[in-house]
């Protein structure tokens, strides 16, 4: 995930400029304080959001700082498959649940479950909640 930090800094600088210019406007102090409070909360929330997104992003070299426990394939329970690159950033091995024909799935997501071999996660329409594990030749539900 890429974050445009320079765009965020431009927005932050613009908001600070706006806050400073509020002091020079000819509005009553109650309205000015209300606007400043809302802008302060906005800046605080957006800063927290950017910090959170950056902390959960998989940047180059992220896996170098992750300690993985050894997980042999034999430790994966039935109905799962051992994969080398498990999880959101793919740093450690793990056991991923295998979904069977007709089970609900979520396409295009680093998930903890995938369709079993020979099946694909197919959407019936644009609603991902209606996605099911189907054979590649199924164009709809054929239960």
PDB file of C-alpha atoms in Angstrom:
ATOM      1  CA  UNK A   1       0.000   0.000   0.000  1.00  0.00           C
ATOM      2  CA  UNK A   2       1.449   3.353  -0.987  1.00  0.00           C
ATOM      3  CA  UNK A   3       0.813   6.467   1.034  1.00  0.00           C
ATOM      4  CA  UNK A   4       1.269   9.883  -0.464  1.00  0.00           C
ATOM      5  CA  UNK A   5       2.891  11.557   2.526  1.00  0.00           C
ATOM      6  CA  UNK A   6       3.714  14.724   0.584  1.00  0.00           C
ATOM      7  CA  UNK A   7       0.019  15.167  -0.223  1.00  0.00           C
ATOM      8  CA  UNK A   8      -0.839  14.704   3.425  1.00  0.00           C
ATOM      9  CA  UNK A   9       1.788  17.256   4.465  1.00  0.00           C
ATOM     10  CA  UNK A  10       0.381  19.748   1.947  1.00  0.00           C
ATOM     11  CA  UNK A  11      -3.097  19.251   3.409  1.00  0.00           C
ATOM     12  CA  UNK A  12      -1.768  19.686   6.930  1.00  0.00           C
ATOM     13  CA  UNK A  13       0.095  22.879   5.978  1.00  0.00           C
ATOM     14  CA  UNK A  14      -3.054  24.216   4.313  1.00  0.00           C
ATOM     15  CA  UNK A  15      -5.099  23.561   7.435  1.00  0.00           C
ATOM     16  CA  UNK A  16      -2.526  25.266   9.642  1.00  0.00           C
ATOM     17  CA  UNK A  17      -2.566  28.266   7.307  1.00  0.00           C
ATOM     18  CA  UNK A  18      -6.349  28.308   7.549  1.00  0.00           C
ATOM     19  CA  UNK A  19      -6.182  28.191  11.343  1.00  0.00           C
ATOM     20  CA  UNK A  20      -3.797  31.135  11.409  1.00  0.00           C
ATOM     21  CA  UNK A  21      -5.925  33.134   8.977  1.00  0.00           C
ATOM     22  CA  UNK A  22      -8.992  32.604  11.180  1.00  0.00           C
ATOM     23  CA  UNK A  23      -7.465  34.969  13.712  1.00  0.00           C
ATOM     24  CA  UNK A  24      -7.460  37.736  11.121  1.00  0.00           C
ATOM     25  CA  UNK A  25     -11.071  37.286  10.028  1.00  0.00           C
ATOM     26  CA  UNK A  26     -13.722  39.618  11.324  1.00  0.00           C
ATOM     27  CA  UNK A  27     -15.955  36.970  12.946  1.00  0.00           C
ATOM     28  CA  UNK A  28     -17.109  36.632  16.518  1.00  0.00           C
ATOM     29  CA  UNK A  29     -14.870  34.713  18.875  1.00  0.00           C
ATOM     30  CA  UNK A  30     -17.425  31.973  19.576  1.00  0.00           C
ATOM     31  CA  UNK A  31     -17.711  31.043  15.882  1.00  0.00           C
ATOM     32  CA  UNK A  32     -13.951  31.259  15.403  1.00  0.00           C
ATOM     33  CA  UNK A  33     -13.318  28.953  18.372  1.00  0.00           C
ATOM     34  CA  UNK A  34     -15.902  26.475  17.103  1.00  0.00           C
ATOM     35  CA  UNK A  35     -14.277  26.363  13.654  1.00  0.00           C
ATOM     36  CA  UNK A  36     -10.835  25.975  15.199  1.00  0.00           C
ATOM     37  CA  UNK A  37     -12.043  23.121  17.407  1.00  0.00           C
ATOM     38  CA  UNK A  38     -13.453  21.261  14.394  1.00  0.00           C
ATOM     39  CA  UNK A  39     -10.267  21.806  12.409  1.00  0.00           C
ATOM     40  CA  UNK A  40      -8.148  20.635  15.340  1.00  0.00           C
ATOM     41  CA  UNK A  41     -10.192  17.439  15.659  1.00  0.00           C
ATOM     42  CA  UNK A  42      -9.913  16.881  11.893  1.00  0.00           C
ATOM     43  CA  UNK A  43      -6.130  17.310  11.918  1.00  0.00           C
ATOM     44  CA  UNK A  44      -5.801  15.024  14.946  1.00  0.00           C
ATOM     45  CA  UNK A  45      -7.985  12.293  13.420  1.00  0.00           C
ATOM     46  CA  UNK A  46      -6.270  12.460  10.041  1.00  0.00           C
ATOM     47  CA  UNK A  47      -2.856  12.253  11.736  1.00  0.00           C
ATOM     48  CA  UNK A  48      -3.955   9.166  13.648  1.00  0.00           C
ATOM     49  CA  UNK A  49      -5.337   7.616  10.474  1.00  0.00           C
ATOM     50  CA  UNK A  50      -2.121   8.186   8.527  1.00  0.00           C
ATOM     51  CA  UNK A  51      -0.079   6.770  11.427  1.00  0.00           C
ATOM     52  CA  UNK A  52      -2.292   3.679  11.566  1.00  0.00           C
ATOM     53  CA  UNK A  53      -2.140   3.084   7.805  1.00  0.00           C
ATOM     54  CA  UNK A  54       1.633   3.470   7.793  1.00  0.00           C
ATOM     55  CA  UNK A  55       2.009   1.039  10.704  1.00  0.00           C
ATOM     56  CA  UNK A  56      -0.099  -1.615   8.975  1.00  0.00           C
ATOM     57  CA  UNK A  57       1.490  -1.195   5.546  1.00  0.00           C
ATOM     58  CA  UNK A  58       3.757  -3.825   4.109  1.00  0.00           C
ATOM     59  CA  UNK A  59       6.730  -1.766   3.054  1.00  0.00           C
ATOM     60  CA  UNK A  60       9.926  -3.161   1.578  1.00  0.00           C
ATOM     61  CA  UNK A  61      12.034  -4.724   4.308  1.00  0.00           C
ATOM     62  CA  UNK A  62       9.078  -5.070   6.709  1.00  0.00           C
ATOM     63  CA  UNK A  63       9.533  -8.828   7.017  1.00  0.00           C
ATOM     64  CA  UNK A  64      13.176  -8.403   8.070  1.00  0.00           C
ATOM     65  CA  UNK A  65      11.963  -7.166  11.456  1.00  0.00           C
ATOM     66  CA  UNK A  66       9.394  -9.957  11.951  1.00  0.00           C
ATOM     67  CA  UNK A  67      10.295 -13.029  13.978  1.00  0.00           C
ATOM     68  CA  UNK A  68       8.418 -16.105  12.769  1.00  0.00           C
ATOM     69  CA  UNK A  69       7.940 -19.290  14.728  1.00  0.00           C
ATOM     70  CA  UNK A  70       8.832 -22.491  12.959  1.00  0.00           C
ATOM     71  CA  UNK A  71       5.685 -24.126  11.605  1.00  0.00           C
ATOM     72  CA  UNK A  72       6.121 -27.487   9.905  1.00  0.00           C
ATOM     73  CA  UNK A  73       3.471 -28.599   7.412  1.00  0.00           C
ATOM     74  CA  UNK A  74       2.534 -31.472   9.727  1.00  0.00           C
ATOM     75  CA  UNK A  75       1.104 -29.006  12.272  1.00  0.00           C
ATOM     76  CA  UNK A  76      -1.594 -27.761   9.900  1.00  0.00           C
ATOM     77  CA  UNK A  77      -4.969 -29.298  10.808  1.00  0.00           C
ATOM     78  CA  UNK A  78      -7.209 -31.098   8.331  1.00  0.00           C
ATOM     79  CA  UNK A  79      -8.950 -28.769   5.896  1.00  0.00           C
ATOM     80  CA  UNK A  80      -6.020 -26.366   5.813  1.00  0.00           C
ATOM     81  CA  UNK A  81      -2.949 -25.958   3.653  1.00  0.00           C
ATOM     82  CA  UNK A  82       0.554 -24.902   4.709  1.00  0.00           C
ATOM     83  CA  UNK A  83       1.745 -21.774   2.913  1.00  0.00           C
ATOM     84  CA  UNK A  84       5.127 -20.076   3.159  1.00  0.00           C
ATOM     85  CA  UNK A  85       3.843 -16.508   2.873  1.00  0.00           C
ATOM     86  CA  UNK A  86       0.842 -16.318   5.207  1.00  0.00           C
ATOM     87  CA  UNK A  87      -0.834 -13.214   6.580  1.00  0.00           C
ATOM     88  CA  UNK A  88      -1.254  -9.647   5.393  1.00  0.00           C
ATOM     89  CA  UNK A  89       2.414  -9.087   4.532  1.00  0.00           C
ATOM     90  CA  UNK A  90       3.347 -12.705   3.843  1.00  0.00           C
ATOM     91  CA  UNK A  91       6.246 -12.709   6.280  1.00  0.00           C
ATOM     92  CA  UNK A  92       5.711 -16.034   8.031  1.00  0.00           C
ATOM     93  CA  UNK A  93       4.445 -19.503   7.207  1.00  0.00           C
ATOM     94  CA  UNK A  94       0.935 -20.434   8.262  1.00  0.00           C
ATOM     95  CA  UNK A  95      -2.056 -22.695   7.760  1.00  0.00           C
ATOM     96  CA  UNK A  96      -4.707 -21.311   5.445  1.00  0.00           C
ATOM     97  CA  UNK A  97      -8.242 -22.733   5.489  1.00  0.00           C
ATOM     98  CA  UNK A  98      -9.356 -24.417   2.260  1.00  0.00           C
ATOM     99  CA  UNK A  99     -12.920 -23.615   1.232  1.00  0.00           C
ATOM    100  CA  UNK A 100     -14.945 -26.278  -0.542  1.00  0.00           C
ATOM    101  CA  UNK A 101     -17.260 -26.013  -3.552  1.00  0.00           C
ATOM    102  CA  UNK A 102     -20.142 -23.598  -2.915  1.00  0.00           C
ATOM    103  CA  UNK A 103     -18.708 -22.021   0.235  1.00  0.00           C
ATOM    104  CA  UNK A 104     -18.647 -18.235   0.552  1.00  0.00           C
ATOM    105  CA  UNK A 105     -15.306 -16.598  -0.218  1.00  0.00           C
ATOM    106  CA  UNK A 106     -13.818 -13.121  -0.459  1.00  0.00           C
ATOM    107  CA  UNK A 107     -11.983 -12.466  -3.740  1.00  0.00           C
ATOM    108  CA  UNK A 108      -8.748 -10.484  -4.076  1.00  0.00           C
ATOM    109  CA  UNK A 109      -7.975 -10.228  -0.367  1.00  0.00           C
ATOM    110  CA  UNK A 110      -4.991 -11.416   1.649  1.00  0.00           C
ATOM    111  CA  UNK A 111      -7.250 -13.691   3.629  1.00  0.00           C
ATOM    112  CA  UNK A 112      -6.955 -16.578   6.026  1.00  0.00           C
ATOM    113  CA  UNK A 113      -8.959 -18.785   3.680  1.00  0.00           C
ATOM    114  CA  UNK A 114      -8.863 -19.640  -0.018  1.00  0.00           C
ATOM    115  CA  UNK A 115     -10.793 -21.859  -2.386  1.00  0.00           C
ATOM    116  CA  UNK A 116      -9.514 -25.436  -2.561  1.00  0.00           C
ATOM    117  CA  UNK A 117      -7.416 -26.562  -5.506  1.00  0.00           C
ATOM    118  CA  UNK A 118      -9.340 -26.523  -8.787  1.00  0.00           C
ATOM    119  CA  UNK A 119     -11.866 -23.937  -7.533  1.00  0.00           C
ATOM    120  CA  UNK A 120     -11.964 -20.175  -8.021  1.00  0.00           C
ATOM    121  CA  UNK A 121     -13.654 -17.454  -6.003  1.00  0.00           C
ATOM    122  CA  UNK A 122     -16.243 -16.093  -8.410  1.00  0.00           C
ATOM    123  CA  UNK A 123     -18.653 -13.217  -7.937  1.00  0.00           C
ATOM    124  CA  UNK A 124     -22.192 -13.676  -9.161  1.00  0.00           C
ATOM    125  CA  UNK A 125     -22.555  -9.920  -9.521  1.00  0.00           C
ATOM    126  CA  UNK A 126     -20.597  -6.884  -8.343  1.00  0.00           C
ATOM    127  CA  UNK A 127     -21.396  -7.697  -4.727  1.00  0.00           C
ATOM    128  CA  UNK A 128     -18.398  -9.501  -3.211  1.00  0.00           C
ATOM    129  CA  UNK A 129     -20.612 -10.865  -0.420  1.00  0.00           C
ATOM    130  CA  UNK A 130     -22.233 -13.178  -2.967  1.00  0.00           C
ATOM    131  CA  UNK A 131     -18.920 -14.747  -4.021  1.00  0.00           C
ATOM    132  CA  UNK A 132     -18.607 -18.523  -3.878  1.00  0.00           C
ATOM    133  CA  UNK A 133     -15.944 -21.122  -4.569  1.00  0.00           C
ATOM    134  CA  UNK A 134     -16.843 -22.563  -7.977  1.00  0.00           C
ATOM    135  CA  UNK A 135     -15.269 -24.521 -10.768  1.00  0.00           C
ATOM    136  CA  UNK A 136     -13.713 -22.178 -13.351  1.00  0.00           C
ATOM    137  CA  UNK A 137     -16.395 -23.154 -15.897  1.00  0.00           C
ATOM    138  CA  UNK A 138     -19.366 -22.213 -13.658  1.00  0.00           C
ATOM    139  CA  UNK A 139     -20.843 -18.852 -14.624  1.00  0.00           C
ATOM    140  CA  UNK A 140     -23.429 -18.834 -11.881  1.00  0.00           C
ATOM    141  CA  UNK A 141     -24.460 -20.928  -8.956  1.00  0.00           C
ATOM    142  CA  UNK A 142     -24.906 -24.574  -9.795  1.00  0.00           C
ATOM    143  CA  UNK A 143     -25.605 -26.184  -6.445  1.00  0.00           C
TER     144      UNK A 143
END
